[in-house]
Every structure is written in C-alpha cells, then in structure tokens.
PDB file of C-alpha atoms in Angstrom:
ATOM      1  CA  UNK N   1       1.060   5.491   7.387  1.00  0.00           C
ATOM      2  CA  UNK N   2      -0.790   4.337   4.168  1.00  0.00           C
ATOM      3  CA  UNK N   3      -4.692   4.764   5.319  1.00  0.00           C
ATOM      4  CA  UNK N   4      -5.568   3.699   1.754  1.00  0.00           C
ATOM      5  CA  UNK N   5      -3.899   0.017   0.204  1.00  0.00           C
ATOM      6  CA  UNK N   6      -3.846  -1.607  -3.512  1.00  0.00           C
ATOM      7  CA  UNK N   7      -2.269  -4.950  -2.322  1.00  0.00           C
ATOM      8  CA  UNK N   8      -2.139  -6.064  -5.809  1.00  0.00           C
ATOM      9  CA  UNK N   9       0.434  -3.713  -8.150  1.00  0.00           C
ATOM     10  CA  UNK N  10      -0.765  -5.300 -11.253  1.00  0.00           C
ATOM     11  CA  UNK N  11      -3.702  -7.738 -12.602  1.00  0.00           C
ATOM     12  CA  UNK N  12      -4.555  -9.301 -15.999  1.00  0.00           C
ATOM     13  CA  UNK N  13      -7.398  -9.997 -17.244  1.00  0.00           C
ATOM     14  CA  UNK N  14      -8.689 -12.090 -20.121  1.00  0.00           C
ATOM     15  CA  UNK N  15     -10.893  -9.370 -23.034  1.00  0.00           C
ATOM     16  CA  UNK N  16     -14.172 -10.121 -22.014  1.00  0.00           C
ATOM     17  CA  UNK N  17     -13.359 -11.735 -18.212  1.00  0.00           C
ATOM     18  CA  UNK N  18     -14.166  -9.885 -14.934  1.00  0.00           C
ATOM     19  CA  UNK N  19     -11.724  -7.279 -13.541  1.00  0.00           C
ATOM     20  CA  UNK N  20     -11.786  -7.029  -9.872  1.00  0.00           C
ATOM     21  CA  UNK N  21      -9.583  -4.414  -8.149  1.00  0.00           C
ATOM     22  CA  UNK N  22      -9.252  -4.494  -4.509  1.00  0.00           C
ATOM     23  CA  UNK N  23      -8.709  -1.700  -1.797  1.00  0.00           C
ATOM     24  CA  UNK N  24      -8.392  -1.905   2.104  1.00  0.00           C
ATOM     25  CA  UNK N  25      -8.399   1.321   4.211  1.00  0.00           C
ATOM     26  CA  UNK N  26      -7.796   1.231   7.969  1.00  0.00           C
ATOM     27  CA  UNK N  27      -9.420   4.790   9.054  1.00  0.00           C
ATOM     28  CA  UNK N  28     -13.044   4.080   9.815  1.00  0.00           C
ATOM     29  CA  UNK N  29     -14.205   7.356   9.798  1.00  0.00           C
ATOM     30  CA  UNK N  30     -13.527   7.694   5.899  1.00  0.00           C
ATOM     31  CA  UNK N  31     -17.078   8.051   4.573  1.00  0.00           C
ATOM     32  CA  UNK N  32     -16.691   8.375   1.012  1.00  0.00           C
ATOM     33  CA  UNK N  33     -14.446   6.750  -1.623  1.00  0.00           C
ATOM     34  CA  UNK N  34     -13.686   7.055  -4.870  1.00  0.00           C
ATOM     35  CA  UNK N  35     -12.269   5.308  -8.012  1.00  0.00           C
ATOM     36  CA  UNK N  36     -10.179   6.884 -10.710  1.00  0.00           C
ATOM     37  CA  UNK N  37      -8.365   5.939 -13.726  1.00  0.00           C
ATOM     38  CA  UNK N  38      -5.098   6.915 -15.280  1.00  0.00           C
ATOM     39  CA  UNK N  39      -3.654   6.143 -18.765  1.00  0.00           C
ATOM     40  CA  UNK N  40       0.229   7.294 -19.137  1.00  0.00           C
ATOM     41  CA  UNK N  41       1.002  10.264 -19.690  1.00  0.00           C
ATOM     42  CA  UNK N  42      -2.863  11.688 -18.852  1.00  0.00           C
ATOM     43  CA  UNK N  43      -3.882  12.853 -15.704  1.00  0.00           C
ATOM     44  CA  UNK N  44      -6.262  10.487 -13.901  1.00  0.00           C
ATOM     45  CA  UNK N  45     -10.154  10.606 -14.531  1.00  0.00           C
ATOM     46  CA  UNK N  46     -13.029  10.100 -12.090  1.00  0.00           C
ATOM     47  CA  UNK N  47     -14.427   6.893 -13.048  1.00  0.00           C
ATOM     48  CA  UNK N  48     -17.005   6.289  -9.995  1.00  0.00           C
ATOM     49  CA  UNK N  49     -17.925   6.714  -6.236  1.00  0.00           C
ATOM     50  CA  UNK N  50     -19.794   5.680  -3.799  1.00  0.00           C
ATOM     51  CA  UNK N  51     -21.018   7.103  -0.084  1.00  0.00           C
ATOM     52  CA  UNK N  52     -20.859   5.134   3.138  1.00  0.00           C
ATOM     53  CA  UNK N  53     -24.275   4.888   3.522  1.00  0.00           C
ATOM     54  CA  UNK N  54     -24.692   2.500   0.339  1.00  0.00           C
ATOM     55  CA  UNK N  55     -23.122  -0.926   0.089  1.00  0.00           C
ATOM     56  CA  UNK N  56     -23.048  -1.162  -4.160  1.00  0.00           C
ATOM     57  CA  UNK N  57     -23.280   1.539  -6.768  1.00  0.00           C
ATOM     58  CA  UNK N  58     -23.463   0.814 -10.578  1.00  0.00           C
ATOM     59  CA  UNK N  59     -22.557   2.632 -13.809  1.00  0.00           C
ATOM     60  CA  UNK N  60     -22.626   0.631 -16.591  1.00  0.00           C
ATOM     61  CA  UNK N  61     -19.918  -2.070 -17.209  1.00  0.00           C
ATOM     62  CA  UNK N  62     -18.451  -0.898 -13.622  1.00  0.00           C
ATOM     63  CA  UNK N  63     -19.676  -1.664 -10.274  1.00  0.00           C
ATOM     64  CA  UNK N  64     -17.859  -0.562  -6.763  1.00  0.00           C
ATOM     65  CA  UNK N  65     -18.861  -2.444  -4.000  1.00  0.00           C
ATOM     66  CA  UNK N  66     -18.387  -1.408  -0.413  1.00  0.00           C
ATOM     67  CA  UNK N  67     -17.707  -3.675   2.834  1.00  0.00           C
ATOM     68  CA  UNK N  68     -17.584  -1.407   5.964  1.00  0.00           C
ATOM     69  CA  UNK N  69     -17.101  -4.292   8.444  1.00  0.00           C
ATOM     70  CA  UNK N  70     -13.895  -5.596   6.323  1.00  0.00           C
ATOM     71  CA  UNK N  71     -13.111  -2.040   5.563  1.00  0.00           C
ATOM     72  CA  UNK N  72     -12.930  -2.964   1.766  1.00  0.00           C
ATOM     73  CA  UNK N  73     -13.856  -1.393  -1.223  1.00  0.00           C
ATOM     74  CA  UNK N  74     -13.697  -3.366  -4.898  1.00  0.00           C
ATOM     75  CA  UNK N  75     -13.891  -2.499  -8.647  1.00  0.00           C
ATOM     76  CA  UNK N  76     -15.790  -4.583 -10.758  1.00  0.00           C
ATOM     77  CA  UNK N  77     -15.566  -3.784 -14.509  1.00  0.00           C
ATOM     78  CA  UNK N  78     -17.811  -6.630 -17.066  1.00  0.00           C
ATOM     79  CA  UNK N  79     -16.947  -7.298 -19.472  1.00  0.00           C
ATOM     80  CA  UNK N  80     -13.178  -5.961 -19.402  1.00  0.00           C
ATOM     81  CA  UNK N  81     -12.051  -4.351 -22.892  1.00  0.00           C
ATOM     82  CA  UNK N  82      -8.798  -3.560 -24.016  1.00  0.00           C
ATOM     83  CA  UNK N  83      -9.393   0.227 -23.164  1.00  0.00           C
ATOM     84  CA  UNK N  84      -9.946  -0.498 -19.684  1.00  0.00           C
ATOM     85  CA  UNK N  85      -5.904  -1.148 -19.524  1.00  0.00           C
ATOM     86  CA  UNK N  86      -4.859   1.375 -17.436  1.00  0.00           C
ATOM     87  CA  UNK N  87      -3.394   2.169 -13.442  1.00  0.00           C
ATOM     88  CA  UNK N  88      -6.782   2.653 -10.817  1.00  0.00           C
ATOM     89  CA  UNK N  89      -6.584   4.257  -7.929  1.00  0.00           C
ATOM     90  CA  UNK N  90      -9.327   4.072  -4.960  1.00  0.00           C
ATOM     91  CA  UNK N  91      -9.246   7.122  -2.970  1.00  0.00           C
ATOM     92  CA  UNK N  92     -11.247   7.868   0.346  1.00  0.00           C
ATOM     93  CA  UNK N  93     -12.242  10.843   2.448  1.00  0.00           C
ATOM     94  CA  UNK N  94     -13.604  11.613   5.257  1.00  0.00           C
ATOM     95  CA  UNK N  95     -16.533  14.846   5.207  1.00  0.00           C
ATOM     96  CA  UNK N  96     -14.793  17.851   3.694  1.00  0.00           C
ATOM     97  CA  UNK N  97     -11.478  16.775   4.138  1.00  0.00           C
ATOM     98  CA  UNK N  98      -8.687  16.054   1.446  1.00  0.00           C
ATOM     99  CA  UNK N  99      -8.494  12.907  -0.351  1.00  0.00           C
ATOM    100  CA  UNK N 100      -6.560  10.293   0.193  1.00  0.00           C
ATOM    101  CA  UNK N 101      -5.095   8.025  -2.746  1.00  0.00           C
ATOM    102  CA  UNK N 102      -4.061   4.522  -2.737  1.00  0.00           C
ATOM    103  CA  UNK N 103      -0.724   3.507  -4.533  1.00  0.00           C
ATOM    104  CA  UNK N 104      -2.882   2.229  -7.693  1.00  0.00           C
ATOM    105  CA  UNK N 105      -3.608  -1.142  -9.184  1.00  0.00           C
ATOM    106  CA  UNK N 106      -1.969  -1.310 -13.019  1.00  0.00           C
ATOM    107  CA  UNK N 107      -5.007  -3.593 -15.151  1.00  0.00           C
ATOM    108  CA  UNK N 108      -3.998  -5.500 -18.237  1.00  0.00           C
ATOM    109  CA  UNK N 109      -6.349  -6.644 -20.486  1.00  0.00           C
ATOM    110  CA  UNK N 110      -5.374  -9.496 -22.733  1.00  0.00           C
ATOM    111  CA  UNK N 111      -6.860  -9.651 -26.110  1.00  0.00           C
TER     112      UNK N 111
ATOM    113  CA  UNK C   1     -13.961  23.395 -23.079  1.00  0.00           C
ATOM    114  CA  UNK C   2     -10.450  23.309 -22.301  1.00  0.00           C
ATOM    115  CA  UNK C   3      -8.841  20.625 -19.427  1.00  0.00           C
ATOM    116  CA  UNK C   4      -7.089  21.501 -16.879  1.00  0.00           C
ATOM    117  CA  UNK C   5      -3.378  23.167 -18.299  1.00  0.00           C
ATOM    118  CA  UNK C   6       0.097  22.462 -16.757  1.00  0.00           C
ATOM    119  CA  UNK C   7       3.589  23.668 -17.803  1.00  0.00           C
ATOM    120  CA  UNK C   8       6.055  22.767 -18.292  1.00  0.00           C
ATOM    121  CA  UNK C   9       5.436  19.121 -19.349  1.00  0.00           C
ATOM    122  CA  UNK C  10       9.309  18.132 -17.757  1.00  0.00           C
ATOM    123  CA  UNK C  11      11.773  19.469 -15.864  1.00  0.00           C
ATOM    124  CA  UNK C  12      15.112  18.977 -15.362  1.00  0.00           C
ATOM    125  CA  UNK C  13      16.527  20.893 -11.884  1.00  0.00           C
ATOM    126  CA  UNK C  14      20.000  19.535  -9.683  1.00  0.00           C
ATOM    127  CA  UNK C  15      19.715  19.865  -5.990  1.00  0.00           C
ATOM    128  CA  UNK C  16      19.474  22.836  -4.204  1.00  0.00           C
ATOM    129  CA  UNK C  17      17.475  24.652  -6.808  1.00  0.00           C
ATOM    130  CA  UNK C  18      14.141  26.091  -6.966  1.00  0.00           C
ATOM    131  CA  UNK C  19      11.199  25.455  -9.198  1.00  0.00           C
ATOM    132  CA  UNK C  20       7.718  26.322  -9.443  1.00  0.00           C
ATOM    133  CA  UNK C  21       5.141  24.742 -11.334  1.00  0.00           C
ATOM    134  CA  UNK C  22       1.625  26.285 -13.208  1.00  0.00           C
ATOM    135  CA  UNK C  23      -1.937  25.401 -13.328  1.00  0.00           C
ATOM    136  CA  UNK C  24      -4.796  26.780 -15.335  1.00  0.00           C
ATOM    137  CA  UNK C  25      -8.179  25.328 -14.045  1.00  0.00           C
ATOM    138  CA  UNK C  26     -10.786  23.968 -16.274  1.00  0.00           C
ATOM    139  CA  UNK C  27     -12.698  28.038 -16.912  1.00  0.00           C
ATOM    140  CA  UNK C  28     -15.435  28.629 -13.879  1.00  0.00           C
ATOM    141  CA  UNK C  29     -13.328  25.835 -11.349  1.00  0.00           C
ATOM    142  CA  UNK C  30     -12.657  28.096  -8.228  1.00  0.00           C
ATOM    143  CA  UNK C  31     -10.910  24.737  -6.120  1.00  0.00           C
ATOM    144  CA  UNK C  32      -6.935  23.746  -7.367  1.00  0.00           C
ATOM    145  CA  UNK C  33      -5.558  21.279  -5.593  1.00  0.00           C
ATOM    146  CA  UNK C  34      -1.725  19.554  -6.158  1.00  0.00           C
ATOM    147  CA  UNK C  35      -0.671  16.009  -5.706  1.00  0.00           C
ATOM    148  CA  UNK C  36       2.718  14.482  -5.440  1.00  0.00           C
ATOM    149  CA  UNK C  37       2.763  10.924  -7.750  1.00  0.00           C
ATOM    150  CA  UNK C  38       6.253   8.657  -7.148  1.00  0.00           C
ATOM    151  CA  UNK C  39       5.969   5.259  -7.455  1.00  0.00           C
ATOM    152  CA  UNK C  40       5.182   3.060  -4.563  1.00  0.00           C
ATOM    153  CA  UNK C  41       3.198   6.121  -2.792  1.00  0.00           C
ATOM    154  CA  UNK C  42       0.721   6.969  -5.106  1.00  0.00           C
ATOM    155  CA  UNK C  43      -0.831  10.647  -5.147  1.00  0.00           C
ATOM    156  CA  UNK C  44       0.051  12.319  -1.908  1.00  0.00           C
ATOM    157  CA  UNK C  45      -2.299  15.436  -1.565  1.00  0.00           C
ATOM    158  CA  UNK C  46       0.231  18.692  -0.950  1.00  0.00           C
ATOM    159  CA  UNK C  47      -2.514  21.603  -0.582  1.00  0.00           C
ATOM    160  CA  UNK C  48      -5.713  22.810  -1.909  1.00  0.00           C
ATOM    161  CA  UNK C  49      -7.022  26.488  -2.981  1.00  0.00           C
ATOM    162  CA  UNK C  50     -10.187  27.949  -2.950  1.00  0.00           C
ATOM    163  CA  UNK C  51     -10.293  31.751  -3.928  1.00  0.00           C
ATOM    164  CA  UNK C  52      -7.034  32.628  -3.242  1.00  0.00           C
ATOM    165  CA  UNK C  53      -6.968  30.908   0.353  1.00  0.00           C
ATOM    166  CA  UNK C  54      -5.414  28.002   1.587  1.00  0.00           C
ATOM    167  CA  UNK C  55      -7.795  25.418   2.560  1.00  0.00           C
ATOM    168  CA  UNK C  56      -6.034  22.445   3.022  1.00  0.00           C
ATOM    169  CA  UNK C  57      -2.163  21.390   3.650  1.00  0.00           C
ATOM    170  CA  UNK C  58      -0.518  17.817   3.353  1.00  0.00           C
ATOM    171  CA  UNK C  59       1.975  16.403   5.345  1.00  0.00           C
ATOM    172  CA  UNK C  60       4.399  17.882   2.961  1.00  0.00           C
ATOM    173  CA  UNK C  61       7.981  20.283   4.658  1.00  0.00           C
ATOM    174  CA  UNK C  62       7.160  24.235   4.134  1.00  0.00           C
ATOM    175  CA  UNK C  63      10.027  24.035   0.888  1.00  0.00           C
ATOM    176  CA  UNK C  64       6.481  22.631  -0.852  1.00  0.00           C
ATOM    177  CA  UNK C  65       4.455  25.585  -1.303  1.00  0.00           C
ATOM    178  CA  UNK C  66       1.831  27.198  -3.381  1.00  0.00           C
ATOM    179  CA  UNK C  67      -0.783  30.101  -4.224  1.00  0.00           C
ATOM    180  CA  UNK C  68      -3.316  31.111  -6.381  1.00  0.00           C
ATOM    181  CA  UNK C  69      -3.987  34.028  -8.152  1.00  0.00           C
ATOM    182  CA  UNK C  70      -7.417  36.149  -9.185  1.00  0.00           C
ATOM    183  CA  UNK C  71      -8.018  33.909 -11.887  1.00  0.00           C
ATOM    184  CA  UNK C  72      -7.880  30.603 -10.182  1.00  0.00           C
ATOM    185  CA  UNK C  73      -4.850  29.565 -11.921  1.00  0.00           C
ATOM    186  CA  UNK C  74      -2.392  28.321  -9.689  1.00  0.00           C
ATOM    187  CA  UNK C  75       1.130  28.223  -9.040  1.00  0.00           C
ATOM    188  CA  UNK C  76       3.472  25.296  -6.936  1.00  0.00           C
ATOM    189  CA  UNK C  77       6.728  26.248  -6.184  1.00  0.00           C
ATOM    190  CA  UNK C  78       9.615  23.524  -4.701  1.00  0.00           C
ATOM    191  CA  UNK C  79      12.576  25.909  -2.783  1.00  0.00           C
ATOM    192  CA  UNK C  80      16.262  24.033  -2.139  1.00  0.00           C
ATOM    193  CA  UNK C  81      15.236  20.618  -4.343  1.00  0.00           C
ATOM    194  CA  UNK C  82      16.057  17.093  -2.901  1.00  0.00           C
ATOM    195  CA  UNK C  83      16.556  14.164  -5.226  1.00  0.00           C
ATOM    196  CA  UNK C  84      13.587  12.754  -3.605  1.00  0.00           C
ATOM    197  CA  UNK C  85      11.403  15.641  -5.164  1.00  0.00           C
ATOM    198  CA  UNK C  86      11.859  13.754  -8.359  1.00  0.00           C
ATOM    199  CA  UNK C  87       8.045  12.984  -9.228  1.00  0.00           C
ATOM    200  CA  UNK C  88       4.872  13.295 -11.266  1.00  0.00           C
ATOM    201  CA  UNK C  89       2.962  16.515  -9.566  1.00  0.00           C
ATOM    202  CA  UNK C  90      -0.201  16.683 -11.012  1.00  0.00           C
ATOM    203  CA  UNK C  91      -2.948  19.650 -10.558  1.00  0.00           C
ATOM    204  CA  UNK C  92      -6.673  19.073 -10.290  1.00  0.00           C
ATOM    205  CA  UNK C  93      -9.348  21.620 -10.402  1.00  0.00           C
ATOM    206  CA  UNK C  94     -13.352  21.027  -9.311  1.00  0.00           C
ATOM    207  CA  UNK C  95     -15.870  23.569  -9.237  1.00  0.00           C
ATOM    208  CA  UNK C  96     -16.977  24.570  -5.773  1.00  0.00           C
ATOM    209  CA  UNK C  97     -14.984  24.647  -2.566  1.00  0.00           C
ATOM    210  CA  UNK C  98     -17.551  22.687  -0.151  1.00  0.00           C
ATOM    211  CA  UNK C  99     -17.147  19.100   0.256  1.00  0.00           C
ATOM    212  CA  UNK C 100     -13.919  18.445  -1.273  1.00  0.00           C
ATOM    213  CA  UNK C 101     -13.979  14.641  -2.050  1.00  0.00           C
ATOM    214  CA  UNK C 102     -17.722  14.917  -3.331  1.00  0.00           C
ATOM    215  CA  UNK C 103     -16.929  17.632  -6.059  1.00  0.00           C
ATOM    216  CA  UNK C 104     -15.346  15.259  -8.938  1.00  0.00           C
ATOM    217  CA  UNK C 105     -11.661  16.549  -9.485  1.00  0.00           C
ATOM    218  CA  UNK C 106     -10.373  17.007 -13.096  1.00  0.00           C
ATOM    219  CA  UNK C 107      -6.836  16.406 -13.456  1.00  0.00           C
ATOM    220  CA  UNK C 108      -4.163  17.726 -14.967  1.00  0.00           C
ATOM    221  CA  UNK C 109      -1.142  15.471 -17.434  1.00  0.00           C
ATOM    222  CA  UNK C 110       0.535  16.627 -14.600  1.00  0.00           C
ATOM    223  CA  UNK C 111       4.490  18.247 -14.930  1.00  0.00           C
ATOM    224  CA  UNK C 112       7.517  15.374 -14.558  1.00  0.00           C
ATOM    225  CA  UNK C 113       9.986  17.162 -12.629  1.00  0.00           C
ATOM    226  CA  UNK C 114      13.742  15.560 -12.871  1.00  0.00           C
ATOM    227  CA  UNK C 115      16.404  16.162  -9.730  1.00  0.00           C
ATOM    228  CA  UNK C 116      19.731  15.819 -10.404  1.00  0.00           C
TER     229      UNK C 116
END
C-alpha cells in the first residue's frame, strides 16, 4: 500500500521555467512531510519541509506548498537551473514515527 | 566533517547467500537508519537505531536485519538472498533519537548490492 505517490516519473522543464513536482498521500494522520533530492550515484539530501500546521514554507528559489483537504503536497523551484536536474522524493510522517518515501519524481532541466 | 560512510560501494552475491552491509555515521549522529531503493518503490524504511537499540522496524521478513555498535556505526546484514534483494540500500544518520522525521537525515551513496 503506497501511503506516499509521485504520479509523474519524470518532468522537464525549460532553464529558467517553473518546476512543479506533485505528491498525494492517503494517510491523514501524516503531519509532517518532507522533500529531498538525489543526484546518481549520491545519497539523497534534505532539500525542505514543512509541518501540518502551515499551508506554504519558502527557502529561496524553492517553495513546498501544502493542501490538507486534497491531501497534496507540491514543489515549486523558480527559476529552475540546470543543477536542479535530479530524482525528488516527498516523504511524510506521522509524530515520531519512520518516514515514509514516495517513488520519486526524475526533473530535467533543458538548457 | 566527514558524510555519512558505506562499504562496499557494489556487491555481487547469487541466491542463497548472506551479506551484510556497513555504516559510519556523520561523527556525534547517535540515530542510523537503512532504506531499501528499487525502482518503482522508492526508499522503503527497513529499521532505525538509536544507541544500540532498535527503535523502529519496516515491513521488511526477519532475513533483513541489523545492529549497531558503541560507536554508532552500523551494520545491515541480508541472510539466504533472493533475486528480489537486488537494490540500492542506503544508510542515513541524524543527530538525536526524538522525533524521527523532524531531525534532517544525512544520507549515505548508499551500497548497490547485485543477486545472481
């Protein structure tokens, strides 16, 4: 049963466009969620989070945006740059517990 | 300061085998925690450790198991390998034990391991 989903396996984006990855969960009780990024043959790195209790948080160029009601979470990066290619992954918990990964988005950024 | 350390890189095992996988944590990160990575399934959590204790356990069968020593590092080990153990296991390490998904995780490259 895949709690966390990246519908889309792959996205490109135009240097300079907006990147928008997408991620549905189905377990309401997950109350904190997480974005991380993995180039190949690296191990992924934390890129941003956000709590239940907040609807947006912002760190420079990216922006994760929360929608309890839909159960959605999103990924904005602007402007994309050609170092943002790489395969995210949203992850959610719930408290204490263990995270839980989604099945990652792979972003292409064309020059 | 040095990442978080796994070895080997690859491995190459055929069925039936054993294996077991390392993990130094970043120096001063008491929490290791392993993740299975095969495509289509992204990282499935397998267990966590926090000073030598088990604190969390996957959905993984008891052939997946693990420990950690004094020193935080850690150590996976796979008993009679499947093909389907073929897969990216990567090792992350965070620095206190509370409030597992709020403490960032540092990851590991992670160790390919190859069934045959």
């Amino acid at each position: 049963d895949q709690q966390v989903k990246q519908n889309s396996p792959s996205l490109s984006v135009q240097e300079g466009r907006i990147s928008i990855l997408n991620c549905d969960y189905t377990n309401s009780m997950f109350d904190y969620f997480l974005w991380y990024k993995k180039y190949p043959a690296e191990g992924p790195t934390f890129l941003i989070s956000i709590s239940s209790i907040k609807d947006k948080n912002e760190d420079g160029r990216f922006t994760v945006f929360l929608n309890k009601s839909a159960k959605h979470l999103s990924l904005h990066i602007v402007p994309s740059q050609p170092g943002d290619s790489a395969v995210y992954f949203c992850a959610a918990a719930v408290g204490n517990e263990k995270l839980t990964f989604g099945t990652g988005t792979r972003l292409t950024i064309i020059p | 300061k040095a990442g978080v350390t796994q070895t080997p890189r690859y491995l190459i095992k055929t069925r039936g085998q054993q294996v077991t996988l390392s993990c130094s944590p970043i120096s001063g990160h008491r929490s290791v925690s392993w993740y299975q990575q095969t495509p289509g399934q992204g990282l499935q959590f397998l267990f966590e450790y926090f000073s030598e204790t088990q604190r969390n356990k996957g959905n993984f069968p008891g052939r997946f198991s693990g420990r950690q020593f004094s020193n935080s590092r850690s150590e996976m080990n796979v008993s009679t390998l499947e093909l389907g153990d073929s897969a990216l296991y990567l090792c992350a390490s965070s620095l206190m034990a509370s409030g597992l998904a709020k403490n960032i995780q540092y990851f590991g490259a992670g160790t390919r391991l190859s069934v045959l």
